PDB file of C-alpha atoms in Angstrom:
ATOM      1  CA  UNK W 274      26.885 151.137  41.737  1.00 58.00           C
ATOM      2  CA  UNK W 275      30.251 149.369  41.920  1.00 64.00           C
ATOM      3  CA  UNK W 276      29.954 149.262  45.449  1.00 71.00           C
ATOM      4  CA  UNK W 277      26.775 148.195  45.651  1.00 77.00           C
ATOM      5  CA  UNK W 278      27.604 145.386  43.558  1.00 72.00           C
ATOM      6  CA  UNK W 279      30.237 144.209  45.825  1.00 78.00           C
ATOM      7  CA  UNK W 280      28.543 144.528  48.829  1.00 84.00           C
ATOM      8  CA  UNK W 281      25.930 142.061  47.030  1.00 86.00           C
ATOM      9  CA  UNK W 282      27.968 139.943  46.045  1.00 86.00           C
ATOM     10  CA  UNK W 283      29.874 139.926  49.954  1.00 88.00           C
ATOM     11  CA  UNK W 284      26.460 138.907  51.334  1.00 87.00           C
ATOM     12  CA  UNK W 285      25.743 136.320  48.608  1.00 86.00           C
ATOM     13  CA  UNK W 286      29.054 135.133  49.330  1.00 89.00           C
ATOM     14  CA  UNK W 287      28.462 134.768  53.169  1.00 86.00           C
ATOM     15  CA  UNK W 288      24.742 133.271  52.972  1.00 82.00           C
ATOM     16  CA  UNK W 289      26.130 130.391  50.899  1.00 83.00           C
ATOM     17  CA  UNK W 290      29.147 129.712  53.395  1.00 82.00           C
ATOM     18  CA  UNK W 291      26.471 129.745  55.769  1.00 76.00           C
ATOM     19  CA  UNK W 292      24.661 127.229  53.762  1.00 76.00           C
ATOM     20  CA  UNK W 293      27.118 125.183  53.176  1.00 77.00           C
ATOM     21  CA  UNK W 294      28.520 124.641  57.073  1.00 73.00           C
ATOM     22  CA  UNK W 295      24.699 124.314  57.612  1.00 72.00           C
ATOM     23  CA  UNK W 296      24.550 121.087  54.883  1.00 72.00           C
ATOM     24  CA  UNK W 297      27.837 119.468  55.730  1.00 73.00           C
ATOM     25  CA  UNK W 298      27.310 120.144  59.611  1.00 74.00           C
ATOM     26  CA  UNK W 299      23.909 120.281  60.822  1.00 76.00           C
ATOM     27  CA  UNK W 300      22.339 122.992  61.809  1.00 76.00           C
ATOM     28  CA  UNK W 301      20.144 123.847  65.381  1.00 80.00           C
ATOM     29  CA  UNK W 302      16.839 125.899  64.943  1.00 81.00           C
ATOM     30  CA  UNK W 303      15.625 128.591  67.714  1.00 86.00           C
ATOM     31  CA  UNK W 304      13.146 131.300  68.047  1.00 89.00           C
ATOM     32  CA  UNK W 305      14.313 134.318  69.372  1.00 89.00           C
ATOM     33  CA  UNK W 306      12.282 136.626  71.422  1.00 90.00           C
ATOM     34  CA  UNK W 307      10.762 138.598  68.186  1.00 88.00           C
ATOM     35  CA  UNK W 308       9.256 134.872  67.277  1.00 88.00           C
ATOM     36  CA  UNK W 309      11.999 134.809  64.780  1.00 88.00           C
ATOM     37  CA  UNK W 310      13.250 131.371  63.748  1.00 84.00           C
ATOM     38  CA  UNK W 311      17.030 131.709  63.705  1.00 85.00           C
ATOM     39  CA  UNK W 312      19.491 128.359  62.253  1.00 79.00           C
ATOM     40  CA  UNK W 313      22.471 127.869  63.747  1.00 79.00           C
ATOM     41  CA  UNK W 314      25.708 125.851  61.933  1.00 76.00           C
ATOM     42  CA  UNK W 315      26.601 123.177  64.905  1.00 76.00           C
ATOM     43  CA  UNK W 316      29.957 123.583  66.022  1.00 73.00           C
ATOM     44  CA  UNK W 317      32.904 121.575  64.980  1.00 72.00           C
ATOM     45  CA  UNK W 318      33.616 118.663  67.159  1.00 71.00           C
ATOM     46  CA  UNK W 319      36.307 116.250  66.747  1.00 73.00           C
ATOM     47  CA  UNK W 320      34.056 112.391  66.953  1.00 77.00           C
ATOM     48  CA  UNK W 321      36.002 109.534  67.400  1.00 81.00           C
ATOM     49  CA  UNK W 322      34.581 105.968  66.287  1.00 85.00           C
ATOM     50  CA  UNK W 323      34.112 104.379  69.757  1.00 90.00           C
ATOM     51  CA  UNK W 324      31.155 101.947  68.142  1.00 92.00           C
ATOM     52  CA  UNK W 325      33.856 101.240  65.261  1.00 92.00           C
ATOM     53  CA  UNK W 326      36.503 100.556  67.812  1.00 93.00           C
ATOM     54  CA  UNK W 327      34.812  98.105  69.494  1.00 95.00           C
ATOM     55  CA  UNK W 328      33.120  96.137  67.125  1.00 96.00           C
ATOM     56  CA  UNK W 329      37.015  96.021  65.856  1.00 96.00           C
ATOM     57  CA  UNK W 330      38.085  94.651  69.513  1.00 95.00           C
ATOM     58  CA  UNK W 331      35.560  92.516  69.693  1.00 95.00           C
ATOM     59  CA  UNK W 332      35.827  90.849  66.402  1.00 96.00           C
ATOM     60  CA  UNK W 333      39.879  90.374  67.283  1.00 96.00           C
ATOM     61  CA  UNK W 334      38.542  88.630  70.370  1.00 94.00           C
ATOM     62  CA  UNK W 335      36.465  86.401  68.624  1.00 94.00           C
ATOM     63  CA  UNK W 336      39.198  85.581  65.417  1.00 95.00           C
ATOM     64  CA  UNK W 337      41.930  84.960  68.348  1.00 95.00           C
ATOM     65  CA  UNK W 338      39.163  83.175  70.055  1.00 94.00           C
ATOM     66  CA  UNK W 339      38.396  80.899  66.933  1.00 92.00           C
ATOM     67  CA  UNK W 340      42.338  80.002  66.267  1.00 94.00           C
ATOM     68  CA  UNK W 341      42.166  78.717  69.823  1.00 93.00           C
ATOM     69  CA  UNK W 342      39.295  76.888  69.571  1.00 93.00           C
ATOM     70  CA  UNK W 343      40.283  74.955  66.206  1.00 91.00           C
ATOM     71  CA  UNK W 344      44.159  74.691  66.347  1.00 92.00           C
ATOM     72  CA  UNK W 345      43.974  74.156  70.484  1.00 91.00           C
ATOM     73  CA  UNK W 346      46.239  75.262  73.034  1.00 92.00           C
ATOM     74  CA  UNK W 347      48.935  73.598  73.162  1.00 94.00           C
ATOM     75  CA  UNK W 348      49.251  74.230  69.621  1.00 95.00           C
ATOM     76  CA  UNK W 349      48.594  77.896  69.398  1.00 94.00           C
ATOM     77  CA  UNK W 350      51.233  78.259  72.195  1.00 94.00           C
ATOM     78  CA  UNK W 351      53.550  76.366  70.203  1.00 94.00           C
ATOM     79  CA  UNK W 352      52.973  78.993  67.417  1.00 94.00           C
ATOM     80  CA  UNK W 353      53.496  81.911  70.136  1.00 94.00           C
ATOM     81  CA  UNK W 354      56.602  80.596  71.124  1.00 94.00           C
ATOM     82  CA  UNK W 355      57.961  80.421  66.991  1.00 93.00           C
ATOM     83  CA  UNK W 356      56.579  84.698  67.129  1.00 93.00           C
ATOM     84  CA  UNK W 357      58.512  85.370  70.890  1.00 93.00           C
ATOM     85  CA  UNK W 358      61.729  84.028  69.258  1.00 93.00           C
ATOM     86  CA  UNK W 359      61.120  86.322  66.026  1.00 90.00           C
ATOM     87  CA  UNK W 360      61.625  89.709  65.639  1.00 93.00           C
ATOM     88  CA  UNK W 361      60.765  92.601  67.381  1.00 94.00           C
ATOM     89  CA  UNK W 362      57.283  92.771  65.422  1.00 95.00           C
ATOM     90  CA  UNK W 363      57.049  88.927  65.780  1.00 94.00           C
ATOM     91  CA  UNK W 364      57.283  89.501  69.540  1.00 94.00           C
ATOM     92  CA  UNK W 365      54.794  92.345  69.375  1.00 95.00           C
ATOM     93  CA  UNK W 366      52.227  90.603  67.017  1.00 93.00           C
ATOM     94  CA  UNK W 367      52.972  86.794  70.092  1.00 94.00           C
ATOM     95  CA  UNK W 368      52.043  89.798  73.274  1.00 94.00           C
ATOM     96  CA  UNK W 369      48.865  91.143  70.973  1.00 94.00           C
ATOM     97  CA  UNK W 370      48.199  87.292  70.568  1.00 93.00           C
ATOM     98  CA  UNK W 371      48.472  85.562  73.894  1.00 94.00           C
ATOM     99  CA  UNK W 372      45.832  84.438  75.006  1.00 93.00           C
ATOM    100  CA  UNK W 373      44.145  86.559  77.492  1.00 93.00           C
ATOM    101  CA  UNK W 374      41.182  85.629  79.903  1.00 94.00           C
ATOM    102  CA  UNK W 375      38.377  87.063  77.480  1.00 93.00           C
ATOM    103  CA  UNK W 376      39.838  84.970  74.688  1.00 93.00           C
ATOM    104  CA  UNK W 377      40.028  81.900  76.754  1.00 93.00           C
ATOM    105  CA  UNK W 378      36.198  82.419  77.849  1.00 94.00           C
ATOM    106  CA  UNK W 379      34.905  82.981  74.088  1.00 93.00           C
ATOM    107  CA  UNK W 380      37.280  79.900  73.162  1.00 93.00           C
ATOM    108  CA  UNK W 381      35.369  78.069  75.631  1.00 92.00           C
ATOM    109  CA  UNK W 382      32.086  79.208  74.975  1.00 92.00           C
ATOM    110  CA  UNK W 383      32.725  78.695  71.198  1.00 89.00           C
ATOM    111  CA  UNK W 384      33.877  75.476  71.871  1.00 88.00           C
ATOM    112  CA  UNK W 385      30.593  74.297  73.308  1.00 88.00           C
ATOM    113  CA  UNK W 386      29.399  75.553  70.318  1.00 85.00           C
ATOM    114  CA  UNK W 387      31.275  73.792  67.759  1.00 79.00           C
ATOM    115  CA  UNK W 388      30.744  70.415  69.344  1.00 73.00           C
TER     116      UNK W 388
END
């Protein structure tokens, strides 16, 4: 009876793993060749953002691009220059900040915009 029990409560045990990988996971459903509906957990995969990631780039283009626009260039380069004289994080933050030909076409573009 003891063993019975255990056994039980070993299968229990495993269904509701199952369950639970299913839930958090997904699941795939096939029929086998006894017309048997069998669900598969989905494997774990590793997914990395890429939609996050560029909506991040792309607003970063589009804040540098709006500095540009309102301060202008010669004044935003004056404000590089202060950063390339600064520390090593100020000269790392005046490279991420430079203005770059995608900047320089939203600045434009943002400019006609504006005015």
């Amino acid at each position: 009876m003891v063993y019975t029990k255990q056994d039980f409560v070993s299968r229990v045990k495993n269904v509701d793993g199952k369950h639970a990988r299913l839930v958090s996971r997904g699941y795939t459903s096939r029929v086998d060749k006894n017309g048997i509906i069998v669900v598969k957990p989905k494997g774990k995969r590793l997914r990395f953002p890429i939609k996050g990631l560029l909506l991040l780039v792309l607003c970063f283009l589009g804040f540098k691009a709006l500095v540009l626009t309102t301060s202008g260039p010669a004044t935003y380069n004056e404000r590089l220059a202060v950063l390339e004289n600064g520390t090593a994080f100020e000269v790392l933050g005046a490279t991420v900040l430079s203005i770059d030909p995608a900047t320089q076409f939203i600045a434009d573009q943002a400019t006609l915009l504006l005015r």
